[in-house]
Tab-separated table of C-alpha atoms in Angstrom:
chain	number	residue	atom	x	y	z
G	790	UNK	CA	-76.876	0.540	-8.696
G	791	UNK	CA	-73.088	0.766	-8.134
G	792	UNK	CA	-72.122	3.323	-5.655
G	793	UNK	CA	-69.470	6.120	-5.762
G	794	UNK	CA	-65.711	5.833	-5.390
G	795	UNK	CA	-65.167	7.013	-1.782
G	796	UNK	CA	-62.135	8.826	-2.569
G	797	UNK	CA	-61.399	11.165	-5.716
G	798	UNK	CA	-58.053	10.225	-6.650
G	799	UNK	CA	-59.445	6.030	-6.312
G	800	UNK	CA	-58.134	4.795	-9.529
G	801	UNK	CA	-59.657	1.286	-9.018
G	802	UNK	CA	-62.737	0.550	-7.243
G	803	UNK	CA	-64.058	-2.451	-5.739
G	804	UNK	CA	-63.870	-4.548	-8.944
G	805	UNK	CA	-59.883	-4.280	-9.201
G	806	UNK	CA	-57.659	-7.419	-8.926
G	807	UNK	CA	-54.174	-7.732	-8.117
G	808	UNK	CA	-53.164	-10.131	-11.280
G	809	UNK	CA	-54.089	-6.968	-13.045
G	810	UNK	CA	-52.140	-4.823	-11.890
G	811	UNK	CA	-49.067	-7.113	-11.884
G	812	UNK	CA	-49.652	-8.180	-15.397
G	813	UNK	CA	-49.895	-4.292	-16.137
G	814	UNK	CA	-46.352	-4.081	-14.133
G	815	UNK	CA	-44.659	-6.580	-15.667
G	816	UNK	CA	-45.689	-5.115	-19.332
G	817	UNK	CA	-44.843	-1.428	-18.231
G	818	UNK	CA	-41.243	-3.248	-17.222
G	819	UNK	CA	-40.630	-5.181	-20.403
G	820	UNK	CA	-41.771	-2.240	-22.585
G	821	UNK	CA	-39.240	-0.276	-20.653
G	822	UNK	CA	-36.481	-2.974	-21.083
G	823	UNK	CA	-37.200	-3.033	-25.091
G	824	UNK	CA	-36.874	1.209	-24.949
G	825	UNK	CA	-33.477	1.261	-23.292
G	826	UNK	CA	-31.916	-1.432	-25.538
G	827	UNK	CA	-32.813	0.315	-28.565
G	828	UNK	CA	-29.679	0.991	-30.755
G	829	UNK	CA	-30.046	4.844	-30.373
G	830	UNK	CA	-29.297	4.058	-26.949
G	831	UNK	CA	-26.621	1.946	-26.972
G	832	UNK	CA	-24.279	3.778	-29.073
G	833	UNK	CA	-20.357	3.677	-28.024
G	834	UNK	CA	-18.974	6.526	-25.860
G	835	UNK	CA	-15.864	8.622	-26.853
G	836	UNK	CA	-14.543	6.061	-24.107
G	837	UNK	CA	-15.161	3.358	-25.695
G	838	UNK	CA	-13.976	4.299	-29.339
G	839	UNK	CA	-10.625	5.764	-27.924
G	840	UNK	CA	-9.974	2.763	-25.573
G	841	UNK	CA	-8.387	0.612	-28.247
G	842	UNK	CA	-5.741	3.081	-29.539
G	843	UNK	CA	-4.888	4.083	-25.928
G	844	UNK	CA	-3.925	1.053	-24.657
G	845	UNK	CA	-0.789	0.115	-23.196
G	846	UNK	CA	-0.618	-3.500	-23.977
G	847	UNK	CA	-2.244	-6.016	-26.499
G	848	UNK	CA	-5.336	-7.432	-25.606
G	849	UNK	CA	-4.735	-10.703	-25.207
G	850	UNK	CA	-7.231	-13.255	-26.715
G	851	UNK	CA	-10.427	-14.234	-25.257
G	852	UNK	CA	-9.418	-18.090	-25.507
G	853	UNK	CA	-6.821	-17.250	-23.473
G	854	UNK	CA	-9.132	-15.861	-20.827
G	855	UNK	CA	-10.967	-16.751	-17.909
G	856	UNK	CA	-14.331	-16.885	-17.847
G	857	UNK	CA	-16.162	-13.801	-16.381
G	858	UNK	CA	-18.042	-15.035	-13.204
G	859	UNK	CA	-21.756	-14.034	-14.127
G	860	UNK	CA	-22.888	-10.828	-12.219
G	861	UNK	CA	-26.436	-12.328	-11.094
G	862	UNK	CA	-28.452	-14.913	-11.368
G	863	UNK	CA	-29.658	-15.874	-14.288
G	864	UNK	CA	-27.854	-13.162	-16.005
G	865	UNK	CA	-29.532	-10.535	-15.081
G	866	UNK	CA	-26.522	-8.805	-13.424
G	867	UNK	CA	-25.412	-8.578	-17.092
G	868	UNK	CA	-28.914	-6.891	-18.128
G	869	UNK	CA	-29.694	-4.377	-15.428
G	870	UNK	CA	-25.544	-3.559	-15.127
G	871	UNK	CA	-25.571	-0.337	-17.793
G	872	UNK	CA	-28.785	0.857	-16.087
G	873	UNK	CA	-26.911	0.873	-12.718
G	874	UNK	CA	-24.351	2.843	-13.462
G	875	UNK	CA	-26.305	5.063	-15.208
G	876	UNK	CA	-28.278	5.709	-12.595
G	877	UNK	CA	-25.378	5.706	-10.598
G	878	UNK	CA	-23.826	8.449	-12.180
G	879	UNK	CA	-27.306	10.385	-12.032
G	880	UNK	CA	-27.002	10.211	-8.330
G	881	UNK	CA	-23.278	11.147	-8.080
G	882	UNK	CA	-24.345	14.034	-10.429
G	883	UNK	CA	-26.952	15.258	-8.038
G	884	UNK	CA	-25.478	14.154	-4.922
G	885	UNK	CA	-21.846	15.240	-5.674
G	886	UNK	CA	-19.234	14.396	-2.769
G	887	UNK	CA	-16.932	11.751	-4.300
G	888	UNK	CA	-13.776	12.473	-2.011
G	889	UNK	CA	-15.679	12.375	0.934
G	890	UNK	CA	-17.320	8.926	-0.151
G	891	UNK	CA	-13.687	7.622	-0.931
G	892	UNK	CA	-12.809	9.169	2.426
G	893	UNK	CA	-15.231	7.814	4.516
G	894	UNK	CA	-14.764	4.133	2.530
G	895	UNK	CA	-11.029	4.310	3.235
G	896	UNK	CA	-11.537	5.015	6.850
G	897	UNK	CA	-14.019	2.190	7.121
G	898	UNK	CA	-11.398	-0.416	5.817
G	899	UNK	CA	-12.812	-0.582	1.952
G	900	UNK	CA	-10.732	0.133	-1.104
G	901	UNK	CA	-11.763	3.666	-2.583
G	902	UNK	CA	-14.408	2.563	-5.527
G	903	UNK	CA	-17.333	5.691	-5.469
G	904	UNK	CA	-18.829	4.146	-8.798
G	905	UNK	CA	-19.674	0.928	-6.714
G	906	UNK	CA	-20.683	2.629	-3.988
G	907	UNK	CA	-23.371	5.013	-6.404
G	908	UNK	CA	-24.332	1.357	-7.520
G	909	UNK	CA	-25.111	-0.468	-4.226
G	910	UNK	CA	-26.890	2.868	-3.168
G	911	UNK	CA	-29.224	2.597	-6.812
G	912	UNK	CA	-29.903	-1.084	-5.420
G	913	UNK	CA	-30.918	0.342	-2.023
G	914	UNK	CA	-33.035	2.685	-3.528
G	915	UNK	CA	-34.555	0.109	-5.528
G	916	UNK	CA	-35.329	-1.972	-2.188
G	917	UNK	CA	-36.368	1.366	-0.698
G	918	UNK	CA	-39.349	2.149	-3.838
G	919	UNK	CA	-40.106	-2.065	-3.716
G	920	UNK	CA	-41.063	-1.138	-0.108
G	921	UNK	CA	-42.662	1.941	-0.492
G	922	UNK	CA	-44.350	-0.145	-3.414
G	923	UNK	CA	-45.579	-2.991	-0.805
G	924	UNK	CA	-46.656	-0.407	1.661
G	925	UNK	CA	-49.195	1.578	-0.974
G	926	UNK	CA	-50.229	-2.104	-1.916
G	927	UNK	CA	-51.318	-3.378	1.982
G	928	UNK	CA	-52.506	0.258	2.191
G	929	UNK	CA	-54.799	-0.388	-1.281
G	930	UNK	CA	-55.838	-3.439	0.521
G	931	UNK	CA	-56.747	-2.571	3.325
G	932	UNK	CA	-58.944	0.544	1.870
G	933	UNK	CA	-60.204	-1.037	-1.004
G	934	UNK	CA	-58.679	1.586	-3.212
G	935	UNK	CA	-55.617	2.625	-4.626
G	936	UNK	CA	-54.204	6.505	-5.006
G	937	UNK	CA	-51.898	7.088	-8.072
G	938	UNK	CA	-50.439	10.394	-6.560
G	939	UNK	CA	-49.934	7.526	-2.661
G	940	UNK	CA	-48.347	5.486	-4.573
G	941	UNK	CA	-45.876	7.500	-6.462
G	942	UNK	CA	-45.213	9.358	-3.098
G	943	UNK	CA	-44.301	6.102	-1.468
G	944	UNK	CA	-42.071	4.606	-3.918
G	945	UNK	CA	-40.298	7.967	-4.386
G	946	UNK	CA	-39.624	8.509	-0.783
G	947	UNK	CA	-38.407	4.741	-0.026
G	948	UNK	CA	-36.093	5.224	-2.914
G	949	UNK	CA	-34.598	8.296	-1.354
G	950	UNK	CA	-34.256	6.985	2.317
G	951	UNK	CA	-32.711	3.532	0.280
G	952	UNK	CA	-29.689	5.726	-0.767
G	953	UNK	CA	-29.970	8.167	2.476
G	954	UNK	CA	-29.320	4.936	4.665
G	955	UNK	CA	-26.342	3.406	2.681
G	956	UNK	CA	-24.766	7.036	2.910
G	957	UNK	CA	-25.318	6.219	6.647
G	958	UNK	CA	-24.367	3.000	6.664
G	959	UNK	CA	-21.094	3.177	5.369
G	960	UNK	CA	-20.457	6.789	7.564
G	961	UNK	CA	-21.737	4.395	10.607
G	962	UNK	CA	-19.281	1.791	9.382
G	963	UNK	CA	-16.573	3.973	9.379
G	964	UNK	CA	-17.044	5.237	13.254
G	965	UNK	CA	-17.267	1.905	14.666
G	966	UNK	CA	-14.221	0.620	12.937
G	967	UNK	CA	-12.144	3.983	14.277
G	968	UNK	CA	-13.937	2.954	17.569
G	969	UNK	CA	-12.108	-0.578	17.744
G	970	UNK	CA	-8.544	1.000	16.548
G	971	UNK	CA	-8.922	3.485	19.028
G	972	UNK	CA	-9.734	0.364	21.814
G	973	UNK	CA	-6.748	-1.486	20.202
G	974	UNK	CA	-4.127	1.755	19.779
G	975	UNK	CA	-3.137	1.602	23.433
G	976	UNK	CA	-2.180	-1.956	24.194
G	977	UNK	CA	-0.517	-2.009	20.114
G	978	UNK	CA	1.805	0.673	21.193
G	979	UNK	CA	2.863	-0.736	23.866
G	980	UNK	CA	3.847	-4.018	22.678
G	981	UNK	CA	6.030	-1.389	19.927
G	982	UNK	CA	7.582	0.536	23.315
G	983	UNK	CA	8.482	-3.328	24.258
G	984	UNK	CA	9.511	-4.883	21.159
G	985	UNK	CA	11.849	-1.429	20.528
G	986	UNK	CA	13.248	-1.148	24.035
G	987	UNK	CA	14.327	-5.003	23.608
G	988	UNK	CA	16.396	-4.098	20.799
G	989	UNK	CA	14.367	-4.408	17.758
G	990	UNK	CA	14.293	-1.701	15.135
G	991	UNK	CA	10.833	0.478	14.445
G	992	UNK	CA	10.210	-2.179	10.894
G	993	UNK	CA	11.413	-5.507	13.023
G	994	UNK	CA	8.732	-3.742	15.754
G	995	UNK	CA	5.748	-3.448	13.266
G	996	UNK	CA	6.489	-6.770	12.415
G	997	UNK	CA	6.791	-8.610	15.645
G	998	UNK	CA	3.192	-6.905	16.580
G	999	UNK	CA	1.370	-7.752	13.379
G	1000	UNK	CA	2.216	-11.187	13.958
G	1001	UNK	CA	1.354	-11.744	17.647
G	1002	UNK	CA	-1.672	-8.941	17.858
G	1003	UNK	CA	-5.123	-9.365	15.708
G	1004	UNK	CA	-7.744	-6.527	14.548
G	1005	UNK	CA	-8.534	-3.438	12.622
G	1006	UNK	CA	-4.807	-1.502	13.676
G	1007	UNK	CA	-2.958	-4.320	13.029
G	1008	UNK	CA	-4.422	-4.770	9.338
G	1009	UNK	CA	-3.701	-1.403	9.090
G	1010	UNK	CA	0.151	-2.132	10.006
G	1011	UNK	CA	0.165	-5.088	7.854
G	1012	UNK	CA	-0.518	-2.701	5.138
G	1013	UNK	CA	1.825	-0.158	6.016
G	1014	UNK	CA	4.515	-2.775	6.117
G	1015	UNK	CA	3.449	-4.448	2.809
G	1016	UNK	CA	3.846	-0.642	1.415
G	1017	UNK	CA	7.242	-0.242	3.369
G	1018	UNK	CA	8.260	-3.831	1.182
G	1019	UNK	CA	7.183	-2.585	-1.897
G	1020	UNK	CA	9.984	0.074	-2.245
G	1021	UNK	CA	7.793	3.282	0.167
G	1022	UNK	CA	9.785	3.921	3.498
G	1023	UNK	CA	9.041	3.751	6.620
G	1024	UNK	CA	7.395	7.561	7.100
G	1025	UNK	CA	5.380	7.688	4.252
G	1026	UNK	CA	4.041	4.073	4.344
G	1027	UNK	CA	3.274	5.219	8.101
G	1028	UNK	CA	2.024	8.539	7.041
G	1029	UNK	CA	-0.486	6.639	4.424
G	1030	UNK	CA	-1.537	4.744	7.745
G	1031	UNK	CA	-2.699	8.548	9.336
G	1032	UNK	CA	-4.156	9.764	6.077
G	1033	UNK	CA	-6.223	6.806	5.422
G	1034	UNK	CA	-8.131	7.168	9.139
G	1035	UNK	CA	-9.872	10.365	10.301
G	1036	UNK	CA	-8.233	9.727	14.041
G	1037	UNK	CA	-6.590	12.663	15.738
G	1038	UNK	CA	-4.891	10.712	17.821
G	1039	UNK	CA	-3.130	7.595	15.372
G	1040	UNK	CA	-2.169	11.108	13.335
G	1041	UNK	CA	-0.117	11.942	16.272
G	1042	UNK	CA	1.199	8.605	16.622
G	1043	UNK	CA	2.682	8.128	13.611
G	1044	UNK	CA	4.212	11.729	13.874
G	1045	UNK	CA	5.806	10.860	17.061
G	1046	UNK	CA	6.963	7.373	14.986
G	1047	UNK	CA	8.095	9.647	11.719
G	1048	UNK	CA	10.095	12.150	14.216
G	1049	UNK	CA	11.449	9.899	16.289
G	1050	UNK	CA	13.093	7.730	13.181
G	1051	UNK	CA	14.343	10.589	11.246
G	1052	UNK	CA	15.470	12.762	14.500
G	1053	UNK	CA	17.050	9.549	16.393
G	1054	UNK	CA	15.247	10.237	19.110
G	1055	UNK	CA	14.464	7.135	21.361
G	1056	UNK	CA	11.685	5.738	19.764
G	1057	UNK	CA	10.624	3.640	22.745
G	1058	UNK	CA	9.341	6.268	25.351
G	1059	UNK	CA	7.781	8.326	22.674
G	1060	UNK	CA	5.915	5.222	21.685
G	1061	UNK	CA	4.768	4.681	25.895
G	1062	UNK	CA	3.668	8.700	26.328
G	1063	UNK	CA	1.335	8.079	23.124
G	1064	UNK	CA	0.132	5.226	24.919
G	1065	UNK	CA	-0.735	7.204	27.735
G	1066	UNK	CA	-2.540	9.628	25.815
G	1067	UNK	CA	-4.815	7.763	24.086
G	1068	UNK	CA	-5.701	6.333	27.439
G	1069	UNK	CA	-6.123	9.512	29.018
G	1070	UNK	CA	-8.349	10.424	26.236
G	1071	UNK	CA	-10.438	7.531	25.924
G	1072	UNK	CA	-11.195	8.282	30.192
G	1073	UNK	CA	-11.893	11.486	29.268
G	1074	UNK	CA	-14.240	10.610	26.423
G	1075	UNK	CA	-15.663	8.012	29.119
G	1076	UNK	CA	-16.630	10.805	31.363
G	1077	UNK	CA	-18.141	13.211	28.966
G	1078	UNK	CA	-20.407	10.338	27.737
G	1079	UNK	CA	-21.506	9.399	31.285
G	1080	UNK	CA	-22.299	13.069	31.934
G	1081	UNK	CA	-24.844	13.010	28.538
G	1082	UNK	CA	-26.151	9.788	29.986
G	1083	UNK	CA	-26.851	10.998	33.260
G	1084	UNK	CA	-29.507	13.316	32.076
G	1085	UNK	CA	-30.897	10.689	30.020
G	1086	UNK	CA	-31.137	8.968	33.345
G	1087	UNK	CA	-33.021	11.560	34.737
G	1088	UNK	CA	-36.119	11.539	32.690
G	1089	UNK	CA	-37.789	7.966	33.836
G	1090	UNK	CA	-36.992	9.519	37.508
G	1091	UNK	CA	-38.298	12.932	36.744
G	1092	UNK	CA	-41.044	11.744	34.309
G	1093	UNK	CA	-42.704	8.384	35.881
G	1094	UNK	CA	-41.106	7.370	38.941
G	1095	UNK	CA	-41.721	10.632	41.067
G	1096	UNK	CA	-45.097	11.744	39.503
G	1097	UNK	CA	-46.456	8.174	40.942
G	1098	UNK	CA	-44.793	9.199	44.608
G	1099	UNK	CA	-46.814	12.333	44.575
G	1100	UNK	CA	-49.947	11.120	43.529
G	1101	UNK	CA	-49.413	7.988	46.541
G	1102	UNK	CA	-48.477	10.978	48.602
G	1103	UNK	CA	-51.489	13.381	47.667
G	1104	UNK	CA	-54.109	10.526	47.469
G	1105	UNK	CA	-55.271	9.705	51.159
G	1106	UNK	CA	-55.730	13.326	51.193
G	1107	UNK	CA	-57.834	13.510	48.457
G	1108	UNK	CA	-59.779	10.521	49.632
G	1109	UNK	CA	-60.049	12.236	53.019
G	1110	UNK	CA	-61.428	15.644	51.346
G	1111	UNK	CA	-63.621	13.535	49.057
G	1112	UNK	CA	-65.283	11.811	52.635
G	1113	UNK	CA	-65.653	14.709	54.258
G	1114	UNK	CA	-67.608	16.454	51.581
């Protein structure tokens, strides 16, 4: 006679099989594929009916074109894009916080594009439920049994940490690129003191240092000089520089810069006490983290290394005591 599920909420017992399953996976998928293609669903948005008679220019033809480069292998980039952005609007929609996404992708060196950064968060959260998905499916196989209410727990809350950890990840992104500009601001405005106090002007000085200096300040320079060519001047391209980073000190940089051009002032020692600054701060910052690391450094010394000297310390005793009795 065939015993008892061990658990309640066992949906299979020791007769299930994987093939099962995945052939019950890959119906529930297709099925789902077939519902959202229906025509009810893909009827044209106001968008798309208004798009034509709002345009600009004509469309040129599509002989004329290039080729599209496929989105995927296989095609499927083509297939699964719609359902991406829908569900990438469903998260901006819950999530909210588009100019601080734009923000944070501007400061770490991206262009500003929140709709592709809702999609690549949907495809982390789809890596984040296909592990939550494995990890209910070693668990089923380890225990013989598989939980419906485990494994919708699982894949819901690897899905969440998938788009939790690209929020981080581009946040995370963002700090250690303002870390290297901050490393690089110092020596970069000093070659600028040097190139201006030999005579060149504050463009001919952004110039000279983009070519002979390499990193994440001088693309930012090379941008702010490809702005200043375009037909911007000097101050705004420079104040574009400040606006796209969240540093304090690069804000007062270019401030110093922006005065110093429009005022006359001499450009070259404001440019070497800026310099200084960010030194000074970056020592400072150096001592404030080795003051949080010091206590960090405590704990091995408070928490291993001197409860084993007391208990070598205490221990003859105790062996001594122990003899005597």
């Amino acid at each position: 006679m065939k015993s008892a599920l061990p658990a309640p909420l066992a949906v299979f017992g020791d007769g299930w099989s994987w093939p099962g399953a995945l052939i019950g996976l890959l119906i529930l998928a297709g099925v789902a594929l077939v519902v959202a293609g229906l025509p009810v669903y893909r009827q044209p948005t106001l968008d798309d009916r208004l798009e034509p008679y709002l345009r600009d220019t004509p469309r040129p033809s599509t002989l004329l074109m290039a080729p599209a480069p496929a989105r995927g292998p296989f095609g499927f980039g083509e297939l699964f894009a719609p359902h991406v952005a829908k569900l990438g609007a469903m998260i901006e929609r819950v999530l909210g916080g588009a100019p601080s996404v734009a923000r944070r992708q501007l400061r770490a060196g991206q262009p500003a594009d929140v709709e592709r950064f809702r999609a690549e968060q949907v495809l982390w959260g789809a890596g984040g439920a296909v592990a939550g998905l494995v990890g209910t499916a070693l668990l089923a196989a380890s225990r013989r049994e598989l939980s419906v209410p485990l494994l919708v727990m699982f894949t819901v809350l690897g899905a969440a940490l998938g788009v939790i950890l690209r929020d981080t990840a581009l946040s995370s992104t963002a700090s250690r690129r303002e870390q290297r500009m901050l490393v690089e601001f110092p020596t970069t405005a000093e070659l600028l003191a040097l190139a201006v106090s030999a005579g060149e002007g504050a463009t001919g000085a952004l110039e000279r240092v983009c070519r002979l200096s390499h990193g994440e300040l001088s693309d930012e320079l090379r941008r702010c000089l490809a702005d200043a060519r375009a037909g911007a001047n000097l101050p705004t391209a420079l104040q574009g520089l400040a606006d796209r980073t969240g540093l304090m000190s690069l804000s007062r940089f270019v401030d110093g810069i922006v005065i110093a051009v429009e005022r006359g002032t001499p450009l070259a020692e404001v440019l070497r006490a800026q310099a200084q600054d960010v030194r000074e701060e970056g020592r400072r910052s150096l001592m404030e983290q080795g003051g949080k690391k010091e206590i960090f450094m405590m704990m091995p010394v408070v928490f291993l290394i001197l409860p084993v000297t007391i208990l070598f310390a205490i221990y003859p005793g105790i062996s001594f005591l122990s003899f005597q009795l």
